[in-house]
Short mmCIF file of C-alpha atoms in Angstrom, two decimals:
data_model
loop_
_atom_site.label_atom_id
_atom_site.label_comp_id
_atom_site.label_asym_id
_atom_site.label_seq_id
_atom_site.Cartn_x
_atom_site.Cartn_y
_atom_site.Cartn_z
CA UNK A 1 32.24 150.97 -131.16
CA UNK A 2 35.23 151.24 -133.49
CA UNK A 3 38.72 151.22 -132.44
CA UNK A 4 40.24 154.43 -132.88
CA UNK A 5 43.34 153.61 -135.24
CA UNK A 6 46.44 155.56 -134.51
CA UNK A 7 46.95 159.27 -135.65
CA UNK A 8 49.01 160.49 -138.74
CA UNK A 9 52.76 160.08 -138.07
CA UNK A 10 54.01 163.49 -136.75
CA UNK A 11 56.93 164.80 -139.04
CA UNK A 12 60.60 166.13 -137.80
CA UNK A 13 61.30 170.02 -137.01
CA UNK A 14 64.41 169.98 -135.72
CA UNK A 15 64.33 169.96 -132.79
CA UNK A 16 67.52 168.28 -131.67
CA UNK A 17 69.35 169.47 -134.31
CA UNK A 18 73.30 169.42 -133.87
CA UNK A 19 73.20 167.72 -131.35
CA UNK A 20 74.64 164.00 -130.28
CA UNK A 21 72.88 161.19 -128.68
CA UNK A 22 73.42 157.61 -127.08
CA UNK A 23 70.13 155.26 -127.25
CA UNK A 24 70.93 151.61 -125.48
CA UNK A 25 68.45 149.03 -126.81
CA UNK A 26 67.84 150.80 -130.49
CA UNK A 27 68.17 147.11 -132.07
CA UNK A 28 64.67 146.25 -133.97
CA UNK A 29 61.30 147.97 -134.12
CA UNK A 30 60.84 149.25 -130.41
CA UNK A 31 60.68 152.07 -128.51
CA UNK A 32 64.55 152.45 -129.03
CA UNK A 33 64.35 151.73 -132.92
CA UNK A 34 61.42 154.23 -132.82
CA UNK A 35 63.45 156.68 -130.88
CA UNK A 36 66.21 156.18 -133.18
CA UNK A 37 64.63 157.05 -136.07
CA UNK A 38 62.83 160.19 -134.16
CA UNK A 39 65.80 161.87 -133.09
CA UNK A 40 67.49 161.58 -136.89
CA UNK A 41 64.35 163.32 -138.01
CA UNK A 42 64.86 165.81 -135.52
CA UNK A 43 68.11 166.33 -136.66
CA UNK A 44 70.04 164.58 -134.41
CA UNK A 45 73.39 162.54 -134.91
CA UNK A 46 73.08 159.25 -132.76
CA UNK A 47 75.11 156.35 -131.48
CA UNK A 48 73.07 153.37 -131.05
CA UNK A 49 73.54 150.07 -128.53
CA UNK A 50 72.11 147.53 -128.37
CA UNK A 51 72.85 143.50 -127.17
CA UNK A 52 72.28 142.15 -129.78
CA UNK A 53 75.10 142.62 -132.55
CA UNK A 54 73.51 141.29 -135.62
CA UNK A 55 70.35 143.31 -135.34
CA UNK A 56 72.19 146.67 -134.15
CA UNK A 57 74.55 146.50 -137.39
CA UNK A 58 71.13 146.33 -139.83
CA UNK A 59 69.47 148.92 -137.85
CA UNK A 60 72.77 150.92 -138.58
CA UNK A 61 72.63 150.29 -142.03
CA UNK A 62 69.51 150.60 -142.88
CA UNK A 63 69.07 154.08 -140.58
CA UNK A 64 72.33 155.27 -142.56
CA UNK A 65 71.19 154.17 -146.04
CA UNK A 66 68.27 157.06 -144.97
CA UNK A 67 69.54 159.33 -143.11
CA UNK A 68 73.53 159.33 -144.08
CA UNK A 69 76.09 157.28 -142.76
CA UNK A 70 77.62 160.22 -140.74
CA UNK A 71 75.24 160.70 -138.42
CA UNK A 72 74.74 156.62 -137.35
CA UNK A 73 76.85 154.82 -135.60
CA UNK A 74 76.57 151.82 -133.38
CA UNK A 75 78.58 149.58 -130.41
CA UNK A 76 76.91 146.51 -129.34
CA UNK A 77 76.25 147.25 -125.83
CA UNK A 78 74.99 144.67 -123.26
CA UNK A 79 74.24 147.47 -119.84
CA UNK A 80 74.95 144.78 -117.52
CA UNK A 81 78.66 144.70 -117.95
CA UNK A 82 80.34 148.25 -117.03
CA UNK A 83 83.50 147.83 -119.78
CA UNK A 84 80.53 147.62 -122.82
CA UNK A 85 78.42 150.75 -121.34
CA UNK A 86 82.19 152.71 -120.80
CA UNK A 87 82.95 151.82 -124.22
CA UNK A 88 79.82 152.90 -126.04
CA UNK A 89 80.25 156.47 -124.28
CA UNK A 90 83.92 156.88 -125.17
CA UNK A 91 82.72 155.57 -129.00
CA UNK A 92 80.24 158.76 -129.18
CA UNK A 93 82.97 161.18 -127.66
CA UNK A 94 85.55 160.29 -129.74
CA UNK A 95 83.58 159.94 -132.91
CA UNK A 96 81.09 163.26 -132.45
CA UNK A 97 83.70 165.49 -130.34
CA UNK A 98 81.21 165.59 -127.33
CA UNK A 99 77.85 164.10 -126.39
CA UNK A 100 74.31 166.00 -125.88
CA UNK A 101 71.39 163.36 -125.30
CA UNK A 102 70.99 159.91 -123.64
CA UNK A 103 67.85 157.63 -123.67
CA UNK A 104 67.94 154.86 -121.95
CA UNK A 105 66.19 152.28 -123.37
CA UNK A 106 67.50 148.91 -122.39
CA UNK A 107 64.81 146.79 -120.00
CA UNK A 108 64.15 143.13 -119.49
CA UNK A 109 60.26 141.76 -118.56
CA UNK A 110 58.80 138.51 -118.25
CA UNK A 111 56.14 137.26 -116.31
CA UNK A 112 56.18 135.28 -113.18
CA UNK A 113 53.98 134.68 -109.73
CA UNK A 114 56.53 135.86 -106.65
CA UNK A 115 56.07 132.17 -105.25
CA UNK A 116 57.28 130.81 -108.70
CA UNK A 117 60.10 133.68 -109.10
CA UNK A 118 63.87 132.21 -108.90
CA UNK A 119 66.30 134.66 -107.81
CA UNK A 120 67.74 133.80 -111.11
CA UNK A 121 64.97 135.25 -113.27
CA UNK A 122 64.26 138.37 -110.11
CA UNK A 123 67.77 139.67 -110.75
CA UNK A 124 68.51 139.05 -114.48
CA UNK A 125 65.38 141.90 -115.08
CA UNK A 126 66.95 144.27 -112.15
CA UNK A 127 70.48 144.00 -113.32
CA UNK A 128 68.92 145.22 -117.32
CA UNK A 129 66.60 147.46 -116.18
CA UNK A 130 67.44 149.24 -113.04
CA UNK A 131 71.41 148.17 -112.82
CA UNK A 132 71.53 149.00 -116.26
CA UNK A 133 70.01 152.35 -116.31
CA UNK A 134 72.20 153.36 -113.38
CA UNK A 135 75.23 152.59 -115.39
CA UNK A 136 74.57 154.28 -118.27
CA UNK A 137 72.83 157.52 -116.35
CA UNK A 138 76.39 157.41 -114.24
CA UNK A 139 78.40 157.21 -117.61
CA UNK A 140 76.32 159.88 -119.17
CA UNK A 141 76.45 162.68 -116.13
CA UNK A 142 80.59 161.84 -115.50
CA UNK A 143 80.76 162.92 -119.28
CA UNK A 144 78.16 166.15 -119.09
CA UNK A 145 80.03 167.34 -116.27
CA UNK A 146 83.33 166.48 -117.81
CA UNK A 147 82.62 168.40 -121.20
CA UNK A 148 80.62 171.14 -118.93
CA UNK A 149 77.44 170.57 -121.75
CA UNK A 150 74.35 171.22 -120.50
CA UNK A 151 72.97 167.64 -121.58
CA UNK A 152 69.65 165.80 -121.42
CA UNK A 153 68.99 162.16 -119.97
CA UNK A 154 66.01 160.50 -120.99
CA UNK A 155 65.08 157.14 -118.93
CA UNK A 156 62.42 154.39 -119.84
CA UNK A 157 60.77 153.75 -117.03
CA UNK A 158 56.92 152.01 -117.02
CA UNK A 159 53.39 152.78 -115.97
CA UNK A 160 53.97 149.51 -113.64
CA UNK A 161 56.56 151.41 -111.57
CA UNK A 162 52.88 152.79 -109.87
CA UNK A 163 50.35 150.15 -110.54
CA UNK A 164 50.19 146.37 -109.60
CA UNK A 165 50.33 143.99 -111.89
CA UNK A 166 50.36 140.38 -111.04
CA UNK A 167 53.41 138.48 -112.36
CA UNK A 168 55.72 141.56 -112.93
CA UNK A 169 56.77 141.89 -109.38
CA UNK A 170 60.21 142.09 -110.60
CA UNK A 171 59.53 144.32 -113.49
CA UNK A 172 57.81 146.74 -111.36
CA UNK A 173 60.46 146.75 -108.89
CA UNK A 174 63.01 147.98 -111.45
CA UNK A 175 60.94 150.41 -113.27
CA UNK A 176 59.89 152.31 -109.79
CA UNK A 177 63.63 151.68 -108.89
CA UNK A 178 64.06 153.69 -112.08
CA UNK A 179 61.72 156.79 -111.60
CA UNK A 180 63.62 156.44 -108.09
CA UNK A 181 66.97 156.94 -109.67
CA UNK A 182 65.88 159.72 -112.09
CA UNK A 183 64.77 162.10 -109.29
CA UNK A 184 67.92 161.71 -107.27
CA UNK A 185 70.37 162.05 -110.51
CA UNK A 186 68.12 165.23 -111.89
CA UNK A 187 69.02 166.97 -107.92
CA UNK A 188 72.45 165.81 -108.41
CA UNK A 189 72.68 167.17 -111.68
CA UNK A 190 71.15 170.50 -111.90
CA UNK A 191 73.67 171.89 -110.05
CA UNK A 192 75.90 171.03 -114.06
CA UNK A 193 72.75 172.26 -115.82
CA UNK A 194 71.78 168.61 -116.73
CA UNK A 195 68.46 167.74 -116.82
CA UNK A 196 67.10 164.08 -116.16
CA UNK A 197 63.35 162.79 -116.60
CA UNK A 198 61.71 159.81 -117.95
CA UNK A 199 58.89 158.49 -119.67
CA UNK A 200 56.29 155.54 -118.55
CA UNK A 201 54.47 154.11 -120.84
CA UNK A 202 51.49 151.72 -120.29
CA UNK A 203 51.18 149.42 -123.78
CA UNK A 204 53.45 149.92 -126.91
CA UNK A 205 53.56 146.90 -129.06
CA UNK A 206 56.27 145.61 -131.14
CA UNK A 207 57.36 142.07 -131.89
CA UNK A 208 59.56 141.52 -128.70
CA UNK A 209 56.71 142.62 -126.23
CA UNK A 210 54.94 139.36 -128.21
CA UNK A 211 57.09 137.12 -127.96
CA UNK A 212 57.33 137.72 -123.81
CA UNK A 213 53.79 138.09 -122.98
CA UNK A 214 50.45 136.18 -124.10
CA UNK A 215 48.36 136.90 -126.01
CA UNK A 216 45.56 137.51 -123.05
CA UNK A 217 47.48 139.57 -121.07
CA UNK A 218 48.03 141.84 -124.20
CA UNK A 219 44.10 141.65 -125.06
CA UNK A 220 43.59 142.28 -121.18
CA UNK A 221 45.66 145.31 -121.30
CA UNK A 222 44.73 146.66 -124.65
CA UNK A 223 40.95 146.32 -122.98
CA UNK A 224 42.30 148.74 -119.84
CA UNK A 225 43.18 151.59 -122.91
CA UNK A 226 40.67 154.96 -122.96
CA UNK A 227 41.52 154.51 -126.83
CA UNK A 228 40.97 151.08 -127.27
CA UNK A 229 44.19 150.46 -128.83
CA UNK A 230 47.57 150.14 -128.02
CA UNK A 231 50.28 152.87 -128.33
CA UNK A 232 52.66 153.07 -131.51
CA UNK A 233 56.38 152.93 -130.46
CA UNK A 234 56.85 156.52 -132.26
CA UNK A 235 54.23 158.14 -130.30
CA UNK A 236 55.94 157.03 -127.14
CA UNK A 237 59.48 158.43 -129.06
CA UNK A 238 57.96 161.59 -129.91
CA UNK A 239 57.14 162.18 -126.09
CA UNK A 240 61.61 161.70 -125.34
CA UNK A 241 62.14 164.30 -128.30
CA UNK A 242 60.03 166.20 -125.95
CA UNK A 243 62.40 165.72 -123.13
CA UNK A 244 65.48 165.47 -124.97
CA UNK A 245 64.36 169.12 -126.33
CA UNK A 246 64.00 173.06 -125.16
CA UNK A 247 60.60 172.73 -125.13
CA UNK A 248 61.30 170.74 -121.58
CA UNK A 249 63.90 173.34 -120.75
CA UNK A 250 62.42 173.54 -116.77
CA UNK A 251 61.63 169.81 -116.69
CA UNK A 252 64.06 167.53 -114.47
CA UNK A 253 63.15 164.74 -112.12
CA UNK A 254 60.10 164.46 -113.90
CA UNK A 255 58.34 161.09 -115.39
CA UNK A 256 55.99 161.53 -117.70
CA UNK A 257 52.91 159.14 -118.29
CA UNK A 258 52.79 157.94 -122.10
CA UNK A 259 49.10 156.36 -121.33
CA UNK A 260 45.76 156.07 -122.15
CA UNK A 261 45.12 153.75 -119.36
CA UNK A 262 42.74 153.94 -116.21
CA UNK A 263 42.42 151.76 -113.24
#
């Protein structure tokens, strides 16, 4: 049987257009790049983070070479450190009068038995992936209710966050800590007309993802796929334009499986 290959890249309609978002972890060619570049093509103006500096400045560039300088900007932003997450937030009110949309992106893996895990290694990929998204979902509903805007948070959570996996105890802990923390902030924050969801995807490759997991594991999981094939980070982006938009106006506490896997 042939692979399937991916479908035709789905063009912009505007859907966010006007509005103002924060994406942590847009560095690179991820889901957050991928996002990035979404939302710009939906008419968005963004502020991007990400930890690493270098990379964050030529996604900038290149992102405003395409799309217009005024509607990129980016902080470096490492989540686990509260004065970096406050700062990117007061960078996309000060420079866009208001803010609209946040994904959050940012998430640490790795891959580790429990009776091999260090506490060292357990809580570096909590404190990115769960800490993290608390901080910035915090910072982002302090400002919606602040501004009284009826904003959108998007999380990245992970297909893991309901299925065992060996070696990703830690992982999986943080991503169900996530869908955890996005029904409790979307109760919290209806009652300001914010909505909160997240997406969970299973297998979205892009260079990091390689570089953390072997090359088995990858085929193993690839193998798991109805289509055969992994997913594209834009398809997973085009499912948090979905969220971010009205066409998910009565969505909020929701996470929404970006997978062709079964069991």
């Amino acid at each position: 049987m042939n692979t399937p290959k991916a479908p035709d890249y789905v063009p912009g309609h505007g859907l966010l257009r006007g509005r103002t978002a924060v994406i942590t972890a847009a560095a690179g060619a991820g889901i957050g790049g991928a996002t990035a570049r979404r939302f710009l093509e939906e008419g968005a103006r963004i502020v991007i983070g990400d930890a690493h500096a270098r990379r964050l400045k030529e996604t900038e560039q290149a992102l405003a070479a395409e799309f217009g300088a005024g509607r990129v900007t980016s902080l470096p932003c490492d989540v686990t450190d509260e004065d970096q997450v406050g700062a990117l937030f007061a960078h996309a009110e000060q420079t866009h009068g208001g803010l609209d949309l946040v994904v959050n992106n940012a998430g640490l893996g790795g891959t580790a038995d429990l009776v091999d895990m260090t506490d060292e290694q357990w809580g570096k990929v909590l404190d990115v992936t769960l800490n993290g998204t608390f901080r910035c979902t915090r910072a982002a509903l302090r400002s919606f209710k602040a501004s009284g805007r009826r904003g959108v948070v998007v999380n990245n959570a992970s297909v893991v966050g309901w299925r065992a996996q060996r070696g990703q105890a830690h992982y999986a802990a943080a991503k169900a800590g996530v869908m955890a923390l996005t029904r409790c902030a979307a109760l919290e924050a209806a009652g300001f007309g914010v909505r909160v969801n997240a997406v969970a995807p299973s297998l979205a490759m892009h260079p990091h993802l390689v570089k953390v997991t072997s090359q088995e594991l990858l085929t193993e999981l690839t193998a798991r796929e109805a289509f055969g094939r992994y997913a594209e980070p834009w398809e997973v982006a085009n499912v948090i334009v979905f969220l971010a938009s009205g066409y998910s106006s009565y969505m909020t506490g929701e996470t929404v499986s970006v997978s062709s896997q079964h069991p």
